[in-house]
XYZ file of C-alpha atoms in Angstrom:
752
model
C -4.478 -6.737 -21.372
C -6.026 -9.399 -19.190
C -4.592 -12.685 -18.088
C -6.373 -15.256 -15.917
C -4.128 -18.293 -15.597
C -0.408 -18.609 -15.115
C 1.534 -19.928 -18.087
C 2.635 -23.533 -17.784
C 6.142 -22.554 -18.820
C 7.729 -20.215 -16.323
C 11.265 -20.454 -17.671
C 10.572 -19.647 -21.327
C 12.199 -16.464 -22.543
C 9.146 -15.670 -24.685
C 6.385 -13.482 -23.314
C 3.216 -15.559 -23.064
C 0.225 -13.898 -24.657
C -2.569 -12.383 -22.586
C -6.046 -13.892 -22.513
C -7.465 -10.801 -24.193
C -5.551 -8.194 -26.178
C -7.085 -4.920 -27.330
C -5.302 -3.285 -30.238
C -7.158 -0.264 -31.533
C -10.707 -1.449 -32.266
C -9.731 -5.136 -32.503
C -10.234 -7.590 -29.649
C -8.427 -10.953 -29.745
C -9.219 -13.798 -27.336
C -6.538 -16.428 -26.691
C -6.963 -19.928 -25.219
C -5.033 -21.029 -22.134
C -1.446 -22.001 -22.894
C -1.179 -20.011 -26.142
C 2.333 -18.624 -26.662
C 2.952 -15.810 -29.064
C 5.344 -16.346 -31.944
C 7.717 -13.724 -33.214
C 6.083 -13.448 -36.645
C 2.360 -13.136 -35.970
C -0.806 -12.695 -38.010
C -4.486 -12.755 -37.083
C -7.876 -13.552 -38.481
C -10.724 -11.380 -37.361
C -14.487 -11.364 -37.442
C -16.578 -8.300 -36.923
C -18.569 -7.411 -33.860
C -21.624 -5.170 -34.132
C -21.416 -1.419 -33.471
C -17.820 -0.658 -32.691
C -15.399 -3.537 -32.283
C -14.003 -6.540 -34.083
C -12.936 -9.768 -32.456
C -10.863 -12.845 -33.164
C -10.268 -16.131 -31.435
C -6.767 -17.551 -31.786
C -5.980 -21.220 -31.403
C -2.686 -22.729 -30.338
C -1.483 -22.941 -33.922
C -2.647 -19.528 -35.021
C -0.114 -16.748 -34.535
C -1.345 -13.411 -33.295
C -1.177 -9.995 -34.818
C 2.221 -8.408 -34.572
C 2.219 -5.903 -31.757
C 4.994 -3.957 -33.417
C 2.820 -3.505 -36.513
C -0.647 -3.233 -34.982
C -0.283 -1.830 -31.488
C -2.302 1.352 -31.069
C -3.160 3.613 -28.148
C -6.538 2.871 -26.582
C -7.273 6.592 -26.311
C -6.280 9.060 -28.988
C -4.943 12.434 -27.907
C -7.696 14.704 -26.672
C -8.281 18.301 -27.565
C -7.595 20.770 -24.764
C -9.966 23.617 -24.009
C -7.231 26.266 -23.773
C -5.620 25.441 -27.130
C -8.623 24.221 -29.113
C -11.927 25.084 -27.410
C -14.180 24.186 -30.370
C -12.606 20.739 -30.803
C -12.887 20.246 -27.053
C -16.635 21.008 -27.099
C -17.115 18.830 -30.191
C -15.548 15.842 -28.429
C -17.816 16.347 -25.402
C -20.861 16.393 -27.721
C -19.769 13.069 -29.276
C -19.758 11.448 -25.820
C -23.042 12.982 -24.693
C -24.824 11.983 -27.898
C -23.526 8.408 -27.533
C -21.819 8.047 -30.886
C -20.631 4.493 -31.727
C -19.073 2.573 -28.858
C -19.930 5.421 -26.499
C -23.645 4.509 -26.595
C -23.565 2.148 -23.565
C -26.456 0.185 -25.073
C -25.151 -3.344 -24.420
C -25.218 -3.990 -20.679
C -23.278 -6.891 -19.182
C -24.588 -8.113 -15.816
C -27.204 -6.366 -13.723
C -28.417 -3.126 -15.369
C -27.726 0.022 -13.371
C -27.955 2.953 -15.755
C -31.713 3.336 -16.208
C -34.363 5.750 -14.997
C -35.636 4.748 -11.563
C -32.535 2.736 -10.606
C -31.739 4.874 -7.555
C -35.259 4.641 -6.137
C -35.373 0.894 -6.816
C -32.057 0.340 -5.045
C -33.076 2.640 -2.196
C -36.312 0.704 -1.721
C -34.472 -2.637 -1.590
C -31.984 -1.321 0.975
C -34.700 0.129 3.239
C -36.741 -3.073 2.976
C -33.856 -5.357 3.914
C -34.667 -7.392 7.063
C -31.286 -6.560 8.596
C -31.926 -2.817 8.431
C -35.538 -3.127 9.590
C -34.469 -5.231 12.572
C -31.746 -2.726 13.441
C -34.192 0.174 13.347
C -36.695 -1.753 15.477
C -33.966 -2.598 18.000
C -32.824 1.015 18.242
C -36.411 2.263 18.635
C -37.133 -0.268 21.372
C -33.929 0.698 23.152
C -34.843 4.380 23.085
C -38.387 3.735 24.380
C -36.985 1.519 27.147
C -34.803 4.408 28.331
C -37.786 6.757 28.358
C -39.852 4.173 30.222
C -37.208 3.938 32.965
C -37.461 7.705 33.271
C -41.170 7.312 34.063
C -42.620 8.778 30.859
C -45.167 5.987 30.288
C -46.982 5.837 33.665
C -50.667 6.698 33.990
C -51.193 9.066 36.903
C -54.234 7.253 38.283
C -52.904 4.238 40.143
C -49.459 4.391 38.547
C -50.420 1.937 35.834
C -48.218 1.375 32.750
C -49.366 3.326 29.670
C -49.032 0.520 27.090
C -50.797 2.335 24.195
C -48.684 5.443 24.780
C -45.509 3.384 24.815
C -46.436 1.625 21.560
C -47.314 4.930 19.916
C -43.941 6.392 20.954
C -42.089 3.299 19.663
C -43.733 3.623 16.245
C -42.903 7.335 16.200
C -39.207 6.674 16.945
C -39.169 3.908 14.316
C -40.599 6.302 11.745
C -38.011 8.964 12.591
C -35.168 6.456 12.343
C -36.580 5.237 9.025
C -36.475 8.805 7.680
C -32.863 9.163 8.786
C -31.985 5.824 7.170
C -33.726 6.865 3.949
C -31.775 10.127 3.835
C -28.486 8.307 4.467
C -29.252 5.660 1.830
C -30.174 8.344 -0.679
C -26.751 9.898 -0.136
C -24.972 6.560 -0.571
C -26.377 5.645 -3.989
C -24.799 7.226 -7.076
C -27.483 8.975 -9.146
C -26.122 7.690 -12.460
C -29.454 6.986 -14.150
C -29.119 9.020 -17.332
C -26.993 7.608 -20.134
C -26.372 11.159 -21.282
C -24.953 11.977 -17.851
C -22.860 8.797 -17.844
C -21.393 9.576 -21.254
C -20.403 13.068 -20.179
C -19.102 11.765 -16.864
C -17.001 9.150 -18.664
C -15.513 11.854 -20.857
C -14.512 13.911 -17.848
C -13.099 10.872 -16.077
C -10.878 9.974 -19.028
C -10.024 13.616 -19.655
C -9.230 14.680 -16.139
C -8.279 11.313 -14.642
C -10.493 11.668 -11.614
C -12.108 8.900 -9.642
C -15.459 8.921 -7.881
C -15.852 7.073 -4.631
C -18.953 6.424 -2.604
C -19.340 4.738 0.722
C -22.114 2.306 1.442
C -23.377 0.933 4.672
C -23.661 -2.750 5.461
C -27.281 -2.894 4.305
C -26.388 -1.307 0.987
C -23.565 -3.815 0.350
C -25.780 -6.644 1.559
C -28.463 -5.641 -0.926
C -26.031 -5.360 -3.850
C -24.599 -8.817 -3.147
C -28.038 -10.369 -2.707
C -29.317 -8.876 -5.972
C -26.241 -9.938 -7.946
C -24.647 -6.555 -8.582
C -20.886 -6.322 -9.110
C -19.094 -4.637 -6.230
C -15.615 -3.165 -6.592
C -13.523 -2.385 -3.531
C -9.864 -1.464 -3.032
C -8.363 -3.931 -0.576
C -5.480 -1.624 0.381
C -7.848 1.217 1.301
C -5.767 3.821 -0.518
C -2.999 4.426 -3.029
C 0.466 3.129 -2.224
C 3.008 5.950 -1.933
C 5.964 3.560 -2.228
C 4.985 1.159 -5.040
C 4.559 -1.804 -2.664
C 1.256 -3.418 -1.765
C -0.228 -1.985 1.423
C -1.620 -4.165 4.245
C -5.290 -5.028 3.698
C -8.158 -3.033 5.159
C -10.993 -5.148 6.508
C -14.045 -2.836 6.478
C -15.899 -3.931 3.339
C -14.496 -7.471 3.647
C -16.147 -7.622 7.064
C -19.526 -6.662 5.565
C -19.163 -9.308 2.849
C -18.191 -12.061 5.304
C -21.094 -11.178 7.633
C -23.553 -11.260 4.717
C -22.510 -14.811 3.802
C -22.107 -16.087 7.386
C -25.586 -14.848 8.335
C -27.176 -16.593 5.345
C -28.605 -13.342 3.983
C -26.420 -13.841 0.903
C -25.957 -17.341 -0.479
C -22.457 -16.734 -1.809
C -20.148 -14.073 -3.225
C -17.541 -14.689 -5.921
C -14.244 -12.901 -5.241
C -12.062 -11.949 -8.219
C -8.742 -10.273 -7.239
C -7.544 -7.789 -9.863
C -4.117 -6.276 -10.452
C -3.845 -2.963 -12.336
C -0.343 -1.702 -13.106
C 1.034 1.196 -15.078
C 4.174 1.918 -17.029
C 4.078 5.492 -15.768
C 2.400 6.543 -12.518
C 1.621 10.225 -12.937
C 1.236 10.889 -9.196
C 4.745 9.660 -8.255
C 6.130 13.198 -8.068
C 3.466 14.242 -5.548
C 3.913 10.945 -3.675
C 7.611 11.671 -3.217
C 6.834 15.159 -1.890
C 4.466 13.627 0.672
C 7.026 10.962 1.654
C 9.592 13.706 2.232
C 7.262 15.314 4.761
C 5.578 17.990 2.656
C 1.828 18.297 3.285
C -0.487 16.818 0.688
C -1.507 19.487 -1.772
C -5.231 20.178 -1.671
C -7.106 19.758 -4.929
C -8.643 22.872 -6.440
C -11.060 23.520 -9.287
C -8.370 25.338 -11.273
C -5.970 22.390 -11.089
C -8.848 19.996 -11.823
C -9.671 21.854 -15.036
C -6.033 22.080 -16.117
C -5.223 18.440 -15.336
C -5.918 17.383 -18.925
C -2.418 18.579 -19.820
C -1.035 15.283 -18.529
C -2.619 13.517 -21.506
C 0.126 14.990 -23.688
C 2.727 12.963 -21.760
C 4.000 9.531 -22.759
C 2.363 7.380 -20.118
C 3.058 3.951 -21.618
C 0.779 0.985 -20.987
C -1.773 -0.070 -18.424
C -1.738 -3.786 -17.593
C -4.829 -5.306 -15.937
C -4.816 -8.946 -14.796
C -7.565 -11.010 -13.201
C -6.929 -13.871 -10.808
C -9.132 -16.937 -11.084
C -12.321 -16.140 -9.089
C -13.137 -18.140 -5.972
C -16.173 -18.720 -3.772
C -16.345 -16.822 -0.495
C -18.643 -19.446 1.046
C -16.203 -22.241 0.168
C -13.327 -20.226 1.616
C -15.217 -19.646 4.872
C -16.071 -23.365 5.094
C -12.409 -24.303 4.621
C -11.282 -21.900 7.325
C -13.964 -23.053 9.762
C -12.937 -26.667 9.181
C -9.312 -25.734 9.848
C -10.232 -23.878 13.058
C -12.218 -26.892 14.306
C -9.042 -28.984 14.223
C -7.051 -26.567 16.379
C -6.340 -28.061 19.813
C -6.894 -24.742 21.589
C -10.481 -23.523 21.089
C -10.912 -19.917 19.953
C -13.697 -17.509 20.752
C -16.130 -16.594 17.996
C -14.689 -13.082 17.837
C -11.104 -14.354 17.536
C -12.178 -16.771 14.789
C -13.820 -13.932 12.899
C -10.717 -11.719 13.180
C -8.474 -14.545 11.963
C -10.894 -15.285 9.115
C -10.823 -11.638 7.978
C -7.022 -11.426 8.188
C -6.605 -14.677 6.262
C -9.043 -13.502 3.606
C -7.384 -10.080 3.295
C -3.904 -11.504 2.839
C -5.224 -14.194 0.493
C -6.596 -11.477 -1.777
C -3.263 -9.605 -1.643
C -1.396 -12.832 -2.381
C -3.694 -13.460 -5.362
C -3.015 -9.935 -6.626
C 0.725 -10.563 -6.305
C 0.313 -13.859 -8.180
C -1.165 -12.200 -11.261
C 0.806 -8.944 -11.118
C 3.326 -8.391 -13.862
C 6.681 -6.647 -13.956
C 6.295 -3.679 -16.309
C 9.255 -2.584 -18.491
C 9.662 0.611 -16.459
C 9.795 -1.440 -13.242
C 12.474 -3.698 -14.747
C 14.558 -0.713 -15.862
C 14.171 1.098 -12.535
C 15.134 -2.047 -10.620
C 18.250 -2.586 -12.740
C 19.412 1.037 -12.413
C 19.005 1.005 -8.618
C 20.781 -2.329 -8.099
C 24.046 -1.472 -9.856
C 27.258 -0.763 -8.003
C 28.551 1.756 -10.551
C 27.358 5.246 -11.474
C 25.659 4.136 -14.684
C 25.262 1.356 -17.196
C 25.849 1.016 -20.929
C 22.946 0.275 -23.218
C 24.029 -3.289 -24.050
C 24.530 -4.112 -20.360
C 21.161 -2.535 -19.491
C 19.448 -4.749 -22.071
C 21.322 -7.814 -20.779
C 20.343 -7.099 -17.169
C 16.684 -6.509 -18.129
C 16.736 -9.914 -19.856
C 18.351 -11.462 -16.775
C 15.831 -9.834 -14.427
C 12.900 -10.901 -16.631
C 14.105 -14.491 -16.428
C 14.545 -14.252 -12.654
C 10.992 -12.879 -12.313
C 9.630 -15.879 -14.229
C 11.692 -18.343 -12.205
C 10.226 -16.841 -9.034
C 6.745 -17.597 -10.349
C 6.144 -14.000 -11.385
C 5.168 -12.572 -14.737
C 6.700 -10.102 -17.124
C 4.521 -7.696 -19.080
C 3.535 -8.822 -22.556
C 6.125 -7.475 -25.020
C 4.264 -8.582 -28.139
C 7.281 -10.276 -29.722
C 9.378 -7.101 -29.652
C 13.130 -7.434 -29.040
C 14.288 -6.408 -25.556
C 16.268 -3.486 -26.977
C 13.066 -1.928 -28.349
C 11.177 -2.594 -25.112
C 13.963 -0.936 -23.089
C 13.953 2.085 -25.407
C 10.193 2.493 -24.975
C 10.540 2.170 -21.209
C 13.256 4.840 -21.137
C 11.020 7.180 -23.153
C 8.144 6.666 -20.717
C 10.335 7.269 -17.643
C 11.761 10.376 -19.285
C 14.937 12.423 -18.665
C 13.678 13.525 -15.251
C 14.167 9.997 -13.907
C 16.814 8.445 -16.187
C 19.653 10.442 -17.705
C 21.914 9.507 -20.600
C 25.522 10.447 -21.313
C 25.964 10.679 -25.071
C 29.093 11.098 -27.156
C 30.716 8.030 -25.594
C 31.518 4.756 -27.400
C 28.171 3.595 -25.977
C 25.251 5.557 -24.561
C 25.414 5.290 -20.772
C 22.323 5.592 -18.566
C 22.134 6.628 -14.926
C 19.493 7.289 -12.267
C 18.648 10.986 -12.067
C 15.980 10.757 -9.356
C 16.604 7.666 -7.245
C 13.681 8.462 -4.971
C 11.125 8.383 -7.818
C 12.771 5.347 -9.413
C 12.468 3.514 -6.083
C 8.682 3.533 -6.639
C 9.207 1.369 -9.749
C 11.811 -0.838 -8.050
C 9.377 -1.571 -5.233
C 6.976 -3.099 -7.765
C 9.323 -6.096 -8.080
C 10.805 -6.422 -4.597
C 8.064 -8.745 -3.296
C 9.303 -11.452 -5.674
C 12.790 -11.456 -4.163
C 12.221 -10.533 -0.522
C 13.361 -13.920 0.841
C 16.576 -13.891 -1.225
C 17.187 -10.268 -0.244
C 16.909 -11.003 3.499
C 19.252 -14.014 3.235
C 21.774 -11.908 1.301
C 21.567 -9.095 3.863
C 22.127 -11.586 6.691
C 25.137 -13.066 4.871
C 26.458 -9.530 4.354
C 27.248 -9.304 8.074
C 30.230 -11.533 7.211
C 30.869 -10.516 3.591
C 31.397 -6.878 4.634
C 34.326 -7.969 6.837
C 36.397 -9.090 3.829
C 39.519 -11.180 4.293
C 38.754 -13.974 1.852
C 36.209 -16.807 1.619
C 37.135 -18.412 4.950
C 36.468 -15.186 6.822
C 33.275 -14.343 4.924
C 31.275 -17.493 5.528
C 28.526 -17.681 8.139
C 27.147 -20.567 10.161
C 23.620 -21.713 9.413
C 22.580 -20.983 12.992
C 23.819 -17.377 12.930
C 22.311 -16.861 9.474
C 18.936 -18.139 10.677
C 19.032 -15.791 13.670
C 19.725 -12.693 11.538
C 17.104 -13.651 8.933
C 14.493 -14.152 11.654
C 15.457 -10.785 13.167
C 15.129 -8.949 9.832
C 11.899 -10.754 8.950
C 10.333 -9.689 12.216
C 11.624 -6.158 11.708
C 9.923 -5.898 8.288
C 6.744 -7.731 9.186
C 4.695 -4.600 8.450
C 6.608 -3.789 5.247
C 6.369 -6.963 3.186
C 4.048 -9.889 2.609
C 6.061 -13.035 3.319
C 5.444 -16.577 2.031
C 3.084 -18.567 4.229
C 5.261 -21.692 4.663
C 6.876 -20.378 7.861
C 10.197 -18.582 8.283
C 12.440 -21.608 8.821
C 10.896 -23.641 6.003
C 11.086 -20.605 3.736
C 14.775 -20.098 4.646
C 15.659 -23.646 3.625
C 13.766 -23.255 0.365
C 15.530 -19.941 -0.343
C 18.977 -21.367 0.430
C 18.334 -24.267 -1.924
C 17.290 -21.855 -4.676
C 20.341 -19.616 -4.230
C 22.605 -22.672 -4.220
C 20.973 -23.989 -7.408
C 21.530 -20.562 -9.024
C 25.205 -20.793 -8.020
C 25.019 -17.613 -5.939
C 26.000 -19.280 -2.650
C 27.781 -22.449 -1.568
C 26.605 -24.532 1.402
C 29.280 -26.566 3.169
C 28.341 -29.321 5.621
C 31.115 -30.151 8.098
C 31.427 -31.942 11.398
C 31.259 -28.660 13.317
C 28.134 -27.467 11.507
C 26.658 -26.116 8.281
C 28.191 -22.997 6.728
C 27.025 -20.636 3.964
C 29.259 -18.483 1.753
C 29.385 -16.944 -1.721
C 30.119 -19.440 -4.474
C 33.386 -19.249 -6.397
C 31.594 -18.472 -9.666
C 29.626 -15.647 -7.989
C 32.914 -14.113 -6.832
C 34.302 -14.377 -10.364
C 31.171 -12.599 -11.673
C 31.937 -9.700 -9.368
C 29.019 -10.551 -7.025
C 26.538 -9.007 -9.487
C 23.689 -11.398 -8.630
C 24.352 -11.295 -4.890
C 24.653 -7.510 -4.955
C 21.311 -7.303 -6.779
C 19.517 -8.864 -3.798
C 21.396 -6.679 -1.310
C 20.641 -3.455 -3.183
C 16.936 -4.316 -3.128
C 16.736 -4.455 0.673
C 19.457 -2.021 1.772
C 17.265 1.137 1.595
C 14.721 -0.513 3.913
C 17.449 -1.649 6.320
C 18.782 1.916 6.448
C 15.292 3.248 7.135
C 14.839 0.742 9.970
C 18.224 1.743 11.418
C 17.240 5.414 11.186
C 14.006 4.653 13.049
C 15.873 2.785 15.800
C 18.455 5.572 16.180
C 15.625 8.120 16.251
C 14.139 6.387 19.302
C 17.143 7.611 21.254
C 15.730 11.125 20.867
C 13.157 10.008 23.459
C 15.860 9.817 26.132
C 14.877 12.369 28.838
C 17.512 15.147 29.208
C 17.085 15.167 33.007
C 15.644 12.934 35.705
C 12.799 15.401 36.219
C 11.638 14.839 32.620
C 11.540 11.041 32.702
C 7.720 11.004 32.750
C 7.355 13.494 29.876
C 5.278 12.381 26.876
C 6.243 13.719 23.448
C 4.022 14.529 20.488
C 4.185 11.374 18.311
C 3.849 13.224 15.006
C 6.577 15.678 15.950
C 8.857 12.771 16.872
C 8.381 11.191 13.438
C 8.869 14.560 11.727
C 12.076 15.096 13.695
C 13.232 11.580 12.788
C 12.836 12.493 9.122
C 14.795 15.724 9.594
C 17.508 13.738 11.386
C 17.601 11.322 8.439
C 18.007 14.135 5.911
C 20.879 15.530 7.990
C 22.604 12.140 8.206
C 22.185 11.628 4.445
C 23.738 14.967 3.508
C 26.580 14.383 5.981
C 27.293 10.940 4.497
C 26.091 8.770 7.395
C 23.052 7.538 5.440
C 23.567 5.956 2.024
C 20.075 6.159 0.491
C 17.895 9.254 0.375
C 14.807 7.061 -0.206
C 15.401 5.752 3.324
C 14.217 9.154 4.604
C 10.710 7.989 3.856
C 7.765 9.055 5.989
C 5.757 5.919 5.184
C 8.573 3.490 6.026
C 9.430 5.408 9.209
C 5.763 5.326 10.225
C 5.658 1.538 9.681
C 8.846 1.249 11.713
C 7.389 3.146 14.679
C 4.273 0.959 14.572
C 6.505 -2.111 14.657
C 8.502 -0.673 17.590
C 5.209 -0.231 19.434
C 4.248 -3.867 18.768
C 7.668 -4.997 19.987
C 7.135 -3.166 23.299
C 9.926 -0.635 22.770
C 7.698 2.450 22.896
C 4.297 3.296 24.373
C 1.852 5.358 22.305
C -1.260 6.940 23.784
C -4.155 8.076 21.613
C -7.165 10.100 22.704
C -10.712 9.603 21.424
C -10.695 13.354 20.887
C -9.055 13.824 17.468
C -7.982 17.329 18.477
C -5.625 15.874 21.074
C -2.439 14.575 19.401
C -1.034 11.110 20.099
C 1.935 11.019 22.465
C 4.856 8.637 22.809
C 7.657 7.696 25.180
C 10.160 4.867 25.623
C 9.406 1.871 27.808
C 11.528 2.290 30.939
C 13.680 -0.780 30.265
C 14.639 0.625 26.841
C 15.658 4.114 28.010
C 19.416 4.661 27.388
C 21.522 6.080 30.197
C 23.333 9.410 30.026
C 26.984 9.913 30.818
C 27.182 11.428 34.306
C 30.011 13.778 33.325
C 29.102 14.956 29.812
C 25.317 14.434 29.974
C 25.414 12.814 26.531
C 23.462 9.697 25.596
C 25.709 6.667 26.038
C 26.156 4.367 23.016
C 25.225 1.263 24.992
C 22.226 -0.557 26.426
C 19.406 -2.594 24.940
C 18.240 0.106 22.477
C 21.759 0.657 21.185
C 22.240 -3.108 20.767
C 18.968 -3.235 18.829
C 20.160 -0.496 16.446
C 23.531 -2.243 16.083
C 21.837 -5.531 15.147
C 20.136 -3.676 12.285
C 23.375 -1.908 11.368
C 25.160 -5.242 10.906
C 23.307 -5.665 7.594
C 23.690 -2.053 6.409
C 25.707 -1.325 3.317
C 29.218 -0.149 4.067
C 30.836 1.541 1.098
C 33.413 4.174 0.306
C 31.148 6.966 1.606
C 30.417 5.416 4.997
C 32.324 3.524 7.662
C 31.168 2.745 11.180
C 33.521 3.951 13.892
C 33.857 5.969 17.058
C 33.905 9.300 15.215
C 30.743 8.447 13.299
C 29.040 7.207 16.467
C 29.893 10.403 18.350
C 28.637 12.585 15.510
C 25.377 10.655 15.076
C 24.672 10.500 18.796
C 25.356 14.227 19.122
C 22.748 14.977 16.429
C 20.293 12.584 18.079
C 20.772 14.236 21.472
C 20.341 17.729 20.042
C 17.140 16.728 18.209
C 15.760 15.022 21.318
C 16.398 18.007 23.588
C 14.455 20.252 21.182
C 11.500 17.835 21.365
C 11.498 17.894 25.163
C 11.713 21.695 25.094
C 8.661 21.804 22.791
C 6.799 19.473 25.149
C 7.622 21.675 28.146
C 6.452 24.784 26.278
C 3.227 23.060 25.224
C 2.576 21.882 28.800
C 3.140 25.408 30.127
C 0.739 26.836 27.545
C -1.908 24.226 28.411
C -1.513 24.977 32.128
C -1.917 28.694 31.432
C -5.013 28.024 29.321
C -6.533 25.853 32.069
C -5.815 28.567 34.651
C -7.502 31.156 32.438
C -10.528 28.894 31.983
C -10.703 28.264 35.716
C -10.403 31.993 36.441
C -13.072 32.840 33.886
C -15.363 30.176 35.350
C -14.896 31.555 38.882
C -15.587 35.102 37.687
C -18.675 33.867 35.843
C -20.003 32.126 38.958
C -19.344 35.267 41.035
C -21.224 37.440 38.538
C -24.174 35.040 38.505
C -24.285 35.092 42.327
C -24.268 38.895 42.344
C -27.119 38.997 39.817
C -29.097 36.506 41.940
C -28.624 38.674 45.027
C -29.664 41.756 43.061
C -32.877 40.053 41.953
C -33.634 39.012 45.546
């Protein structure tokens, strides 16, 4: 399903229809603002070859999804169980039967004989590439000229013809290299028969082909009007959240427009979401520190077995396209008004960052909350062990409404009642993620694998990140108990904790662009309007506390926001505590650098230990990706120093900045729970969940610090062993070199 424009009604409990729905072989196009009724019907008109289409107006109800909804792909035959059917299906694709013919091309044609050579010729003829080759050739000849290779012996005159001949020769050689590289960049998909077979394998085995293009290649595609697809995040998210943007291809696109080589490029951000993400299991293994499993031919050929699973829906949404040239002009106009002038390079970097985050923001704007994401979010934000079916349906309805109020979207349910949608979502998630206790007055559901469910919860967290941070900051008082008077917080203290947490998670989440303080006021107003908090203005200041009605509700709405952010707060606390492992055991080791990867691995092992001993509440907090983001943030904050070598064989190393190194007790030698690093960890801990399984105290502190110290000492021991081995290797190399020189001298003497 595709949707281009946000519905004008964000508070309606109905699911607004998509712009285009595909049900079996029927395509229905809806006008903007159309809202689906609960008792639909459709008129259709036929399309040639393979599909039928209809156009619905605002008064025409659509086809009932419950009656008409069909899978886009029927179940496929598998080679092991039905080899003849498998081969027959391949032959249908290769022969181009029906809609598989690929005869009607939309946009620039690409699948025709001679396409690769045509594209290759355009790339090699591009002025940018020709100028680059000429510049490189001239540079090489200039080096050779300085070495005296173009001087005529008689009179020492300059050999101009020889120099020109050499320049043309170097240009030709560089042209051959460029041609070979370009040939490798362009996909050789010229045969429709090949494309049909390739499409079959792609849909059968769920593989994806990537190819990398140089700047000239991208420049040529944009100039000639070809569509160009790129993945702004640069890879697949292992956590369910959007990743920070990568700027490589964006940089090429911006340069093409800025230089005038390309008149304009139209950017269309796209969101693709799934009910069931089949790779989540492998993602979790990677996040827990297990190495990524290498793909093999055997697994590739057996991967079609996943098509027998219930994978639910795929939801694709397109944001309204926008002009790259207009965007650049707007940004340049904004930069010209800045009082402090910026260098051209700084302007370019800011332009790329703004563009990257604009695309991500657009993707967030059109993303939808899938039923599985709603169910996963509800199950992971409950205080109890499980939830009855009626309460699960009620909370999914509540969450759907909250998503819409936040300006988000809920996946198109096609007029189905929420109970049916929830049942389908539970079937897609399966018993491995959500369990059910039967034989009770009401079926009760519970989270079986919280770590995998967290992937689905993270698909919705961006909508509520501001409310979650405010709730976590307020929790520093709520956790103290003692009644409303004791649990309220001053606006000033609340602002300080929210700013602290926002800065802490700067690399984790994409925040609204209004500014932190303005966003805080907007969030407080929203929470007050929802009757979650109460803001009291007195002579001695402004105070924030839970509202009376929220207390009567058992804090269910407030707890929802806290449960969203608590796993990330725990992960940040784990990262901060792990930094204490970098405390040198002795004064002699204060200048020792530790292997950065081993430090992060040890931090994850420490987290697993703390979880199983009850000092960490959420196992998903032991997350390699979140810990990695945390260490990068600690580096930006000037807490640690990381050194990286240009030689990829040399691992990155890390150590604490001197002012952040904790002191050791002079008598026991243990790390003291004090100092600036300890205070930093405590500031994070103020917003951690404190439940029946965990209480902060002296005993807990001693136990945690003892584990930290033990883990740190093992890291320093590894570093000492590695240094000793390197020293021994250098000595052996030096000795071998000396022996080699001695042997060469002896041979020289023998020859004399």
